[in-house]
Tab-separated table of C-alpha atoms and ligand atoms in Angstrom:
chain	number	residue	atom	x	y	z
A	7	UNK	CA	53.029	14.111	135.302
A	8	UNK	CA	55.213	10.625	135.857
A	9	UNK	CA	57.333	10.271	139.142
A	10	UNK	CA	59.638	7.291	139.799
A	11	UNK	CA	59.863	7.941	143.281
A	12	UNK	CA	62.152	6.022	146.072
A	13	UNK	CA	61.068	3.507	147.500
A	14	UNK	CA	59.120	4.292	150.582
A	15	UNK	CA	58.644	8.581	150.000
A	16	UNK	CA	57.708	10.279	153.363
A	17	UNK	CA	54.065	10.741	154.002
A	18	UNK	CA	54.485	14.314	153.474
A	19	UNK	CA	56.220	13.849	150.073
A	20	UNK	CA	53.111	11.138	149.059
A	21	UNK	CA	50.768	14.517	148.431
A	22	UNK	CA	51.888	16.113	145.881
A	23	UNK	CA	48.314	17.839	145.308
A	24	UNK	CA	49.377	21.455	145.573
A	25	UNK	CA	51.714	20.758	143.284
A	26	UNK	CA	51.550	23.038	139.765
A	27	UNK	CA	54.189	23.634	137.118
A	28	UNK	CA	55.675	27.191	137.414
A	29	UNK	CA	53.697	27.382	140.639
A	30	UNK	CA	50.770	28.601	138.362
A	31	UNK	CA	47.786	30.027	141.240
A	32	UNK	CA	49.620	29.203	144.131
A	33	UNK	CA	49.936	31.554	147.354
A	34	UNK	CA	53.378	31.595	148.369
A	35	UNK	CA	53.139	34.158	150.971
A	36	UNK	CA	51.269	37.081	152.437
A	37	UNK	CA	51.571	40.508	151.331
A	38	UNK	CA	49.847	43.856	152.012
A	39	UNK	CA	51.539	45.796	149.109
A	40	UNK	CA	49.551	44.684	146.532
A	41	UNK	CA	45.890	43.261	145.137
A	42	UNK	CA	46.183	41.617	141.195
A	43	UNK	CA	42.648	41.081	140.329
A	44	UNK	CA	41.236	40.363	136.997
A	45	UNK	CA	37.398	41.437	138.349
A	46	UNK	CA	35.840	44.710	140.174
A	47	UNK	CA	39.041	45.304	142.120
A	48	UNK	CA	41.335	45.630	139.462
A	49	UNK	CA	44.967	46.434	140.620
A	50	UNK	CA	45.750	48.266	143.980
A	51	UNK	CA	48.586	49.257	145.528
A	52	UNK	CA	48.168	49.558	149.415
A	53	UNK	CA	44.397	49.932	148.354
A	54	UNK	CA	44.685	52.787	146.299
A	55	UNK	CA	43.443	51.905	142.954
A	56	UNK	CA	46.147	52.232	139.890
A	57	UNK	CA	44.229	54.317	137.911
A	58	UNK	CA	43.805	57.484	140.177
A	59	UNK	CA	47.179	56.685	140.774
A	60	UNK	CA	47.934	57.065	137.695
A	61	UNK	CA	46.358	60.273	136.600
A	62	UNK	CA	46.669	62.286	140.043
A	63	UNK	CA	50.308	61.110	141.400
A	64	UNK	CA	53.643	61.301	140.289
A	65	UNK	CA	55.916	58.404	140.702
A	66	UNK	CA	57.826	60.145	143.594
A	67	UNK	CA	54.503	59.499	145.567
A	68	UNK	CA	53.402	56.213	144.480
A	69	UNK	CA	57.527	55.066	145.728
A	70	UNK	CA	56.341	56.981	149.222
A	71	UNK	CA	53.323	55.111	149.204
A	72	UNK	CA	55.268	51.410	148.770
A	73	UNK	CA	58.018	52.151	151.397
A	74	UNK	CA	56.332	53.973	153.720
A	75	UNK	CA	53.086	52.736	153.852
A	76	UNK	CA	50.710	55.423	153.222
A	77	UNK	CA	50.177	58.681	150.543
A	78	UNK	CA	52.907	61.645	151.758
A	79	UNK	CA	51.613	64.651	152.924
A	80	UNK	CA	53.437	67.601	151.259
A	81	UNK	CA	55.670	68.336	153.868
A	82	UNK	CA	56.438	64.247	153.726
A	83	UNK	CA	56.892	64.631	149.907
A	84	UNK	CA	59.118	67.317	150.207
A	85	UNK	CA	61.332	65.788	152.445
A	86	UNK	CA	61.431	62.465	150.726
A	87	UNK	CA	62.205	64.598	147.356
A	88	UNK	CA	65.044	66.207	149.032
A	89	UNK	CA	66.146	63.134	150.508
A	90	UNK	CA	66.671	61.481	146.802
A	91	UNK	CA	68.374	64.123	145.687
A	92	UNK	CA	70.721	64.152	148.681
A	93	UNK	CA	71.524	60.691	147.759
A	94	UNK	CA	72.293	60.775	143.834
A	95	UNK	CA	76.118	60.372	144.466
A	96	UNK	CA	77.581	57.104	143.813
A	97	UNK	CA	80.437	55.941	146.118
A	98	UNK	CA	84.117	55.681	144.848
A	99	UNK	CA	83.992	51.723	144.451
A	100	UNK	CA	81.051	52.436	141.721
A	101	UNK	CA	82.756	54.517	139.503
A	102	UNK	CA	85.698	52.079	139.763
A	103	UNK	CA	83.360	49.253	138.252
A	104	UNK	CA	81.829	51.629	135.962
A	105	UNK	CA	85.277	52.446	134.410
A	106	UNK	CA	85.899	48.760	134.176
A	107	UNK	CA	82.581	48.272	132.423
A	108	UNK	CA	83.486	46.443	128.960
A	109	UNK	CA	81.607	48.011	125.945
A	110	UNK	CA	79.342	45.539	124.804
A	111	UNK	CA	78.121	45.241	128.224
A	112	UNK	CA	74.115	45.168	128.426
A	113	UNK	CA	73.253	47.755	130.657
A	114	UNK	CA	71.224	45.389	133.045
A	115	UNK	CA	74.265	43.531	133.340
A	116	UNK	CA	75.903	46.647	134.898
A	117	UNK	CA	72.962	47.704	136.862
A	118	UNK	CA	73.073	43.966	138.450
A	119	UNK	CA	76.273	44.461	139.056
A	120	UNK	CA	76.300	47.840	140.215
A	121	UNK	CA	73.286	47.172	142.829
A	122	UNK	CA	76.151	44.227	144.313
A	123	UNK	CA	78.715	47.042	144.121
A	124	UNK	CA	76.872	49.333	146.367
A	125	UNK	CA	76.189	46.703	148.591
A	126	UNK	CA	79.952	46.136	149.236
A	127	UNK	CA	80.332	49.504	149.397
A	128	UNK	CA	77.204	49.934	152.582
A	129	UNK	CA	78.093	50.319	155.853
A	130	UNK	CA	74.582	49.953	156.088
A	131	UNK	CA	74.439	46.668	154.414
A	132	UNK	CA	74.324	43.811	157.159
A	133	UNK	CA	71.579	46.047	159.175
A	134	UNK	CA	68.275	44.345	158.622
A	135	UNK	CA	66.102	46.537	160.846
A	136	UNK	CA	63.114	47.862	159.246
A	137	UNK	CA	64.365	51.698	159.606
A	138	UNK	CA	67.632	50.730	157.854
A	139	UNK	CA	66.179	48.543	155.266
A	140	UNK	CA	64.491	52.163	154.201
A	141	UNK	CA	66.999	54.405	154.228
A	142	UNK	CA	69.170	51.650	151.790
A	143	UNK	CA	65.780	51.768	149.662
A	144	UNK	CA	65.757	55.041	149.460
A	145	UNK	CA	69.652	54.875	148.573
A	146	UNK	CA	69.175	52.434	146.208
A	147	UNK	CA	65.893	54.749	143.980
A	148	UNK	CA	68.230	57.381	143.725
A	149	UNK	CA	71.650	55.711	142.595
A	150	UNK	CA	70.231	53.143	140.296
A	151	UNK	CA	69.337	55.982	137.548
A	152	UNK	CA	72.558	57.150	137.772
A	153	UNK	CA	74.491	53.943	137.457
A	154	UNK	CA	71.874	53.032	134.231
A	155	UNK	CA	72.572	56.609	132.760
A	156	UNK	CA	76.268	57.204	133.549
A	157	UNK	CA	77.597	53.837	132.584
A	158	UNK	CA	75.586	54.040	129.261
A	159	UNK	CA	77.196	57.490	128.273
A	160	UNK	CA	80.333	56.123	129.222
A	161	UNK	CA	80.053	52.976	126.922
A	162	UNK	CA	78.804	55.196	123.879
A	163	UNK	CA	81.905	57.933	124.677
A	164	UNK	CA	78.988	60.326	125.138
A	165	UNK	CA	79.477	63.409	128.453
A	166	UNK	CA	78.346	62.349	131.781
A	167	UNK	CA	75.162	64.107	132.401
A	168	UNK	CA	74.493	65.301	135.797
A	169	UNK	CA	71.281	65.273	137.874
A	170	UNK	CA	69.136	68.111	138.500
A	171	UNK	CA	67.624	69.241	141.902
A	172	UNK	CA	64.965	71.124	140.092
A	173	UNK	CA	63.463	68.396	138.193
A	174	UNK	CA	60.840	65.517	139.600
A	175	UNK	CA	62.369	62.005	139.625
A	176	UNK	CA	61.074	61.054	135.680
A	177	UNK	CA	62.116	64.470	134.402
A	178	UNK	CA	65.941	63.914	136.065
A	179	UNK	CA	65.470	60.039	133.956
A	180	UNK	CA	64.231	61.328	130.945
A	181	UNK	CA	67.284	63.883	131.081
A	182	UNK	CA	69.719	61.608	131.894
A	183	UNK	CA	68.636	59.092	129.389
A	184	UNK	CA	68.419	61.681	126.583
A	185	UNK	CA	69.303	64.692	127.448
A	186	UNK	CA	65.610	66.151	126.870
A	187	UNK	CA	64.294	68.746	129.414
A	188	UNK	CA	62.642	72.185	129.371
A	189	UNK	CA	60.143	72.445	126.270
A	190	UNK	CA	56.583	71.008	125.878
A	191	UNK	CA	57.739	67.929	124.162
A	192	UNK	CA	60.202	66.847	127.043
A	193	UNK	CA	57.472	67.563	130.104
A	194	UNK	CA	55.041	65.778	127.505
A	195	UNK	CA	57.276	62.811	128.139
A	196	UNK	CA	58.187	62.833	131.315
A	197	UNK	CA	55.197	63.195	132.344
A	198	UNK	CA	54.515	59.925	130.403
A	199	UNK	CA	57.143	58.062	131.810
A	200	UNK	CA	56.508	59.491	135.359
A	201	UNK	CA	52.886	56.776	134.431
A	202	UNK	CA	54.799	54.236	133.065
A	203	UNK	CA	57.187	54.237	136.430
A	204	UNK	CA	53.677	54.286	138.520
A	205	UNK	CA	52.792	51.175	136.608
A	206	UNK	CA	55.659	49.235	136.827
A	207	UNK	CA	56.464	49.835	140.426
A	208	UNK	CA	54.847	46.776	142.004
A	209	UNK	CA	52.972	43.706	140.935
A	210	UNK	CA	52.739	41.156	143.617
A	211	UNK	CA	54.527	38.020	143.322
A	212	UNK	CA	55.520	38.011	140.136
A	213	UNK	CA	59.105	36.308	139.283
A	214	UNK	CA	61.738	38.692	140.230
A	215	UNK	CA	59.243	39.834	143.348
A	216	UNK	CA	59.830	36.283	144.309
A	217	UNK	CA	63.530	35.537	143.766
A	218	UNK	CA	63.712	39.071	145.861
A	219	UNK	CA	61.649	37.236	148.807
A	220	UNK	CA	63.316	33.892	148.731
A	221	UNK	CA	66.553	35.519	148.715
A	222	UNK	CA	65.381	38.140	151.781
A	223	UNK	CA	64.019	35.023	153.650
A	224	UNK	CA	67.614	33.631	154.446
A	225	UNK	CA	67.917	37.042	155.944
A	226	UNK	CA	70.509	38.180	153.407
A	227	UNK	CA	71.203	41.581	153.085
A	228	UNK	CA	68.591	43.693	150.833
A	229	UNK	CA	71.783	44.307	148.043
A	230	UNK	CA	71.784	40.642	147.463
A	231	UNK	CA	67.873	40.225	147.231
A	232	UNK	CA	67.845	43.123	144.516
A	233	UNK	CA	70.579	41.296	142.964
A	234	UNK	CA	68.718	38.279	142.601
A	235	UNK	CA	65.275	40.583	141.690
A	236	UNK	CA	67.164	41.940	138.806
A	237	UNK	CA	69.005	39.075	137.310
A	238	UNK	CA	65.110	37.777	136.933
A	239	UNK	CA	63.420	40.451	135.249
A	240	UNK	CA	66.203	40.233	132.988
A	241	UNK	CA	64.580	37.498	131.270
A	242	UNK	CA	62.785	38.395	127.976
A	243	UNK	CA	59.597	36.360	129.735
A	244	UNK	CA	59.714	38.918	132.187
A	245	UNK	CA	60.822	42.754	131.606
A	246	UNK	CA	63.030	41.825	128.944
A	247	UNK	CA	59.856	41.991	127.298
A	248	UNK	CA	59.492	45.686	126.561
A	249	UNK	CA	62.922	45.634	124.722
A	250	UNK	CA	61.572	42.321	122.616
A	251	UNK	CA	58.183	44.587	121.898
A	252	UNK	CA	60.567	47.221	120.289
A	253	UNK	CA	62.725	45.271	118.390
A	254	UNK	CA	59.435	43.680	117.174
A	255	UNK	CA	58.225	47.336	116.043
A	256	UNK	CA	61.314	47.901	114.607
A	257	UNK	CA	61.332	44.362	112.526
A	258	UNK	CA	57.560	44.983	111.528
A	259	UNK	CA	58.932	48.776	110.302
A	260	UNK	CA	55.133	49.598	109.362
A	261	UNK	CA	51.336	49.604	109.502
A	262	UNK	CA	50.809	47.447	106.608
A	263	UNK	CA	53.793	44.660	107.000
A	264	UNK	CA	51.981	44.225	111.021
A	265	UNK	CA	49.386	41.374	109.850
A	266	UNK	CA	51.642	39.085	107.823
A	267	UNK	CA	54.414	39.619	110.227
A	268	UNK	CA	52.391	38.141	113.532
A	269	UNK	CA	50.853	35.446	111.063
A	270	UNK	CA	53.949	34.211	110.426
A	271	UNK	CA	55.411	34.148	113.910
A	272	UNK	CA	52.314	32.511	115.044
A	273	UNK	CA	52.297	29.653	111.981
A	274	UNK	CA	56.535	29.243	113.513
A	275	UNK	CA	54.676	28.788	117.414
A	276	UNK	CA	56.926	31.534	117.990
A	277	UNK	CA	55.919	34.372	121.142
A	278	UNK	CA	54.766	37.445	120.148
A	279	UNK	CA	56.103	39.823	122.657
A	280	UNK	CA	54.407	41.898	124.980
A	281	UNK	CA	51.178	39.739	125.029
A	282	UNK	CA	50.005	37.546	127.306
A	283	UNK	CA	50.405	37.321	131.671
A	284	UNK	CA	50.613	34.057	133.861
A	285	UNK	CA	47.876	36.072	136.226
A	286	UNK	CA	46.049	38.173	133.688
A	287	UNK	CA	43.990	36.187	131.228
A	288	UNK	CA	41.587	38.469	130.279
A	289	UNK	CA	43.538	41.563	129.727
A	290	UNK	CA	45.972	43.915	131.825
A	291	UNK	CA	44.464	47.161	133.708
A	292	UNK	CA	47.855	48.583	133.023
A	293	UNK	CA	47.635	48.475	129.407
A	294	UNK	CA	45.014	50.454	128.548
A	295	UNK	CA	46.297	52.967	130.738
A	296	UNK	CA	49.906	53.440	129.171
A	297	UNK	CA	48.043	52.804	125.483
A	298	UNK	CA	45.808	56.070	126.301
A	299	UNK	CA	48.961	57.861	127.189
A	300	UNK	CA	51.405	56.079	124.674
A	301	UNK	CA	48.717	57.224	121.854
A	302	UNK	CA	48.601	61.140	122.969
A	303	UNK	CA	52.126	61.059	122.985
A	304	UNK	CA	52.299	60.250	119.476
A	305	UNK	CA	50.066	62.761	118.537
A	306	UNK	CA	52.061	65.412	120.677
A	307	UNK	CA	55.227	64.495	118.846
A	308	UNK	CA	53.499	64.008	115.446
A	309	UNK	CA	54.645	60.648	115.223
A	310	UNK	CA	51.603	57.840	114.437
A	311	UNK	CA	53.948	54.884	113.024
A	312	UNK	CA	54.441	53.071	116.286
A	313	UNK	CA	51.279	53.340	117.845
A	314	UNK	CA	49.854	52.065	113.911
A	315	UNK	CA	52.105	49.263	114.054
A	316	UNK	CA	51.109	48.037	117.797
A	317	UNK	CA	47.616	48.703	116.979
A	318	UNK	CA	47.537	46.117	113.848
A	319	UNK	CA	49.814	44.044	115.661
A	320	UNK	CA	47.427	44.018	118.697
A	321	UNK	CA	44.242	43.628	116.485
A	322	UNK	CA	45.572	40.374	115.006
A	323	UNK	CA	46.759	38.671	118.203
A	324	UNK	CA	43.650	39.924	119.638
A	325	UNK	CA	41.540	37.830	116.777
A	326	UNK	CA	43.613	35.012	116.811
A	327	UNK	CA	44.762	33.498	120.041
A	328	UNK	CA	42.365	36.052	122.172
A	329	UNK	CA	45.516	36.852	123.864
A	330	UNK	CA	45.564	40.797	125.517
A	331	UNK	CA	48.251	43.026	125.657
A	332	UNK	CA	50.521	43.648	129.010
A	333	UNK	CA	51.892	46.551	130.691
A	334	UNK	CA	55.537	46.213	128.231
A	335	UNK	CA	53.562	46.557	124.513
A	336	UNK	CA	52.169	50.165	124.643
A	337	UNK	CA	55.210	51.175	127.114
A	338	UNK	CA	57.488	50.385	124.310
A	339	UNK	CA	55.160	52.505	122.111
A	340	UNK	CA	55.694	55.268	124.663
A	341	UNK	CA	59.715	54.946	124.802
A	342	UNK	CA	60.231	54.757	120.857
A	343	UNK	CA	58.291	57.863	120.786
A	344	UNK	CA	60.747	59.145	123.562
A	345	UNK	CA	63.814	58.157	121.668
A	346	UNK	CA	65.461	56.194	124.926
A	347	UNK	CA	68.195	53.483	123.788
A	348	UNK	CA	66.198	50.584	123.463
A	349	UNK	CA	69.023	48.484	125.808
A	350	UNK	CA	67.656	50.584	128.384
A	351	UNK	CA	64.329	50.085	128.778
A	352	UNK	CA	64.657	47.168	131.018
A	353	UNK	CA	66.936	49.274	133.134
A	354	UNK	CA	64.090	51.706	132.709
A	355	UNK	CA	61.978	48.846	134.456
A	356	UNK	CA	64.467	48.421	137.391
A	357	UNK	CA	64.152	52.363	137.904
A	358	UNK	CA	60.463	51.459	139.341
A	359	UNK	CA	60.079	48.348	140.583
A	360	UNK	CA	63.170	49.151	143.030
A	361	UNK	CA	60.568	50.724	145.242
A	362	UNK	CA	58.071	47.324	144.975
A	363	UNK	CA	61.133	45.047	145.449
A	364	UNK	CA	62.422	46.817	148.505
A	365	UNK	CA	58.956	47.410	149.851
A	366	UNK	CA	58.818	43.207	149.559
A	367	UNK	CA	62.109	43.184	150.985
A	368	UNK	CA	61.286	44.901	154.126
A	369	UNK	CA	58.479	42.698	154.525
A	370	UNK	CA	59.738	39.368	154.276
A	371	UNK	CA	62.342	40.528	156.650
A	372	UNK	CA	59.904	42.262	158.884
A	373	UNK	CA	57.655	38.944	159.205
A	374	UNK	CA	60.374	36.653	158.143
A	375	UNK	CA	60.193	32.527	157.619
A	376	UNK	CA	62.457	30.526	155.350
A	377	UNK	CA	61.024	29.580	152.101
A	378	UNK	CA	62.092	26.265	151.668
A	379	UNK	CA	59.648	24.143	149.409
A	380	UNK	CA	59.688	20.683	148.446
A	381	UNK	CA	60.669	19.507	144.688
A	382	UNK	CA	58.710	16.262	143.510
A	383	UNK	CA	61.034	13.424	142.294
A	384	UNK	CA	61.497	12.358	139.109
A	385	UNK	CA	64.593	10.800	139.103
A	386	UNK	CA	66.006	7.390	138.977
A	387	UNK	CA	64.715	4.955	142.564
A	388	UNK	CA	67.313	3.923	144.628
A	389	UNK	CA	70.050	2.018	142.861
A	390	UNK	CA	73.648	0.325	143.822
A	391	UNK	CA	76.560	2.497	143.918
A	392	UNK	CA	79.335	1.688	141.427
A	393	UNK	CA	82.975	2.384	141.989
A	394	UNK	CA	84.706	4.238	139.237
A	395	UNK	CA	86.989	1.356	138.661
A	396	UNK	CA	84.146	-1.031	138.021
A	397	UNK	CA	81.989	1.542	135.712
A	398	UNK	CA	81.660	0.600	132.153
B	22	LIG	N1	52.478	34.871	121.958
B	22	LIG	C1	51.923	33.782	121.375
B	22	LIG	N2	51.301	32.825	122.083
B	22	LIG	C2	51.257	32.982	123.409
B	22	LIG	C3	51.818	34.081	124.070
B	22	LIG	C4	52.439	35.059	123.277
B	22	LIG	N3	52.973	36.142	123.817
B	22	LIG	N4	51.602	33.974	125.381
B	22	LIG	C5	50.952	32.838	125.576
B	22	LIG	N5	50.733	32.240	124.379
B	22	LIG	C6	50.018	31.005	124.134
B	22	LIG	C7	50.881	29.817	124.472
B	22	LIG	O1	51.661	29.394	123.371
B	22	LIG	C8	49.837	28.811	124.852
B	22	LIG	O2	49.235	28.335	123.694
B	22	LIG	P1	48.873	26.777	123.519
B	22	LIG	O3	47.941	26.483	124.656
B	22	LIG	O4	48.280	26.688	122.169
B	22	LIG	O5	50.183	26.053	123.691
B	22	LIG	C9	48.767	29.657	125.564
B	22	LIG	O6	48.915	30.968	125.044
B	22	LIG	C10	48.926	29.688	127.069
B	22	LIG	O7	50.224	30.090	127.365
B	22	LIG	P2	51.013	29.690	128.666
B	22	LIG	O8	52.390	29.306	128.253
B	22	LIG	O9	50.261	28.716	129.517
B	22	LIG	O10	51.036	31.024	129.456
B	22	LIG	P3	51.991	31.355	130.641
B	22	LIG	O11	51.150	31.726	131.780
B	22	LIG	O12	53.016	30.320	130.909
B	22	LIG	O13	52.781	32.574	130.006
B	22	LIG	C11	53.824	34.567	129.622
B	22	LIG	C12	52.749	33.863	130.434
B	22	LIG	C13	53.849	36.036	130.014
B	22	LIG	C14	55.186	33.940	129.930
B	22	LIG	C15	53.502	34.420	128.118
B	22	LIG	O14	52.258	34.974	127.842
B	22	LIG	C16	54.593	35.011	127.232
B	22	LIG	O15	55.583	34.361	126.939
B	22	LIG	N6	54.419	36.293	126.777
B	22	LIG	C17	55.430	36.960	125.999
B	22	LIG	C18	56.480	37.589	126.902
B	22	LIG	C19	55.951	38.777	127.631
B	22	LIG	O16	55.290	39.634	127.082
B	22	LIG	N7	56.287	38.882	128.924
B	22	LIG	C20	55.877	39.978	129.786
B	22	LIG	C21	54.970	39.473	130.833
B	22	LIG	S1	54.001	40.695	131.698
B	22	LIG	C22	55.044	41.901	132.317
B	22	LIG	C23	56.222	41.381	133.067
B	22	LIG	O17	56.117	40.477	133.879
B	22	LIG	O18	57.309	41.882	132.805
């Protein structure tokens, strides 16, 4: 690392030792919402561990759990339950922008967009109490399905769909998305995707946590920290990954064609999607979980070619760079199976982590300080100003 720095630096600029590229292992902040550990702990969520969250929650309590602070009780849960359904109508403003929407739009554009939308269209918005920071969360897990869902039926000239009171939060998605509900097949999915929307709901600091938190810390509203949470997850780094993993399976097209096909975008130094994690070196907690459910799937829908093709696929990158699956391989496995518009599986992604971004949200603004960090120079020292007239 080379620095030209000015010439006399302050003191506190001199020590640059914390300093690491992509702020790789440092603490930024505190947070009780969430442990990432590689060892014994494995990954909690207010200290419940994800794996009996997993098999003995649904999503709707796992979202309870990050807002709230603790498991519901039924009566809590029921209440809660009632309380998203109250609050699956979008204001007038929204379906202005969504009949604007151009067609090639990608639907995390719109859902970007929509979340700033609603956030003109809050009352609410300039509170930053705790109590009212929750009730917009709340808002904002039951309207983001519908702008995902209604603005992609609209683009593809299919009927709007309309939310059902009678079906859990990932049965309502799974509807929405694809009009599935009602036979063993559908609550075989959704009860997969209700896991996948456990897993994805919260993972520390990771980057659109963090552009969420920086943004809260000016003590913004919470609309403009999702915002900034969502434009970053975009990012095929990020949760634009389980989109890349599909259109990877897709490419590969079968079992036999996986081995050559990741040998040859390894020889090009080219990513293979869906592997790898800044904090998880030895292999995500969250992937064997969704590749358990991803595989039964397949067998419940009699449909092996996807799982076949990630399986290969993960073999060889397993071999060769030691590299581990995340959370977005399998999950694409799961959605393929589930026939969802590949454009929206990132959307699929904001659908969760909404609860772990607002539960951040809350609090940063709850405890709140500034994050302001240094940069370290590495520009040009001092030098003369030249007039424009004089410049060569
Ligand atoms: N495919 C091929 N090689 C890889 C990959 C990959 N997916 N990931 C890391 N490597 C290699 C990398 O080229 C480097 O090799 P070398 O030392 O020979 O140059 C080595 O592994 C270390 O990589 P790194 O760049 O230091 O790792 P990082 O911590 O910066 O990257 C990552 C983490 C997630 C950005 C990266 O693994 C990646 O690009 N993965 C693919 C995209 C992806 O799946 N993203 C989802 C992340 S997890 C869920 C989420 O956040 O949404």
């Amino acid at each position: 690392m080379s620095t030209i720095m000015g010439e006399s630096p302050s003191t506190e600029m001199k020590d640059c030792s914390a300093y690491r590229p992509g702020l790789e292992g440092v603490v930024t902040g505190e947070s009780a919402l969430c442990l990432v550990d590689e060892g014994e702990a494995g990954l909690l969520y207010r200290g419940y561990p994800i794996r009996e969250l997993a098999e003995r929650s649904t999503f709707e309590e796992v979202a309870y759990l990050l807002l709230f602070g603790q498991l519901p009780n039924q009566k809590e849960l029921t209440g809660f339950s009632t309380d998203l359904v109250e609050n699956t109508v979008l204001p007038r403003l929204i379906e202005v922008f969504l009949g604007a929407v151009p067609s090639g739009a990608h639907p995390m554009d719109i859902v970007r967009t929509g979340v700033s939308v609603l956030g003109m269209a809050d009352a609410d918005a300039a509170d930053h109490s705790h109590d009212a920071n929750v009730r917009k969360s709340v808002r904002l897990l039951a309207q983001i399905p519908l702008i995902v869902a209604i603005s992609y039926r609209l683009i593809n000239d299919k009927p709007r769909i309309q939310p059902r009171g009678d079906l859990s939060f990932a049965e309502n998605l799974l509807y929405l998305l694809t009009g599935r509900m009602g036979d063993d097949q559908a609550r075989a999915m959704a009860r997969v995707l209700d896991v996948s929307l456990i897993l994805y709901a919260e993972h520390e600091f990771n980057a659109s946590t963090f552009a969420a938190r920086v943004t809260a810390s000016t003590m913004t509203d919470l609309y403009s920290a999702i915002t900034s949470a969502i434009g970053a997850l975009k990012g095929p780094l990020h949760g634009g990954a389980n989109e890349a993993v599909a259109e990877m399976f897709l490419d590969i097209g079968s079992r036999e064609r996986a081995e050559a096909w990741v040998r040859r975008t390894l020889a090009k130094k080219q990513r293979v999607m869906g592997f790898g994690h800044r904090v998880l070196r030895k292999g995500d907690s969250r992937s064997v979980i969704i590749q358990r459910y991803a595989e039964s799937l397949s067998r419940i829908c009699g449909d092996h070619r996807w799982y076949e093709i990630a399986t290969a696929v993960d073999h060889v990158m397993q071999h060769e760079k030691d590299l581990h699956p995340n959370l977005d391989f399998y999950t694409a496995v799961a959605y393929l199976l589930m026939e969802i518009p590949r454009v929206l599986y990132t959307p699929l992604f904001v659908c969760s982590r909404i609860t772990g971004w607002c539960a951040h949200v809350i609090e940063q603004q709850d405890h709140n300080r500034l994050m302001r960090p240094r940069a370290l120079y590495t520009g040009p020292p001092r030098r003369e100003y030249v007039p424009l007239d004089r410049r060569t």
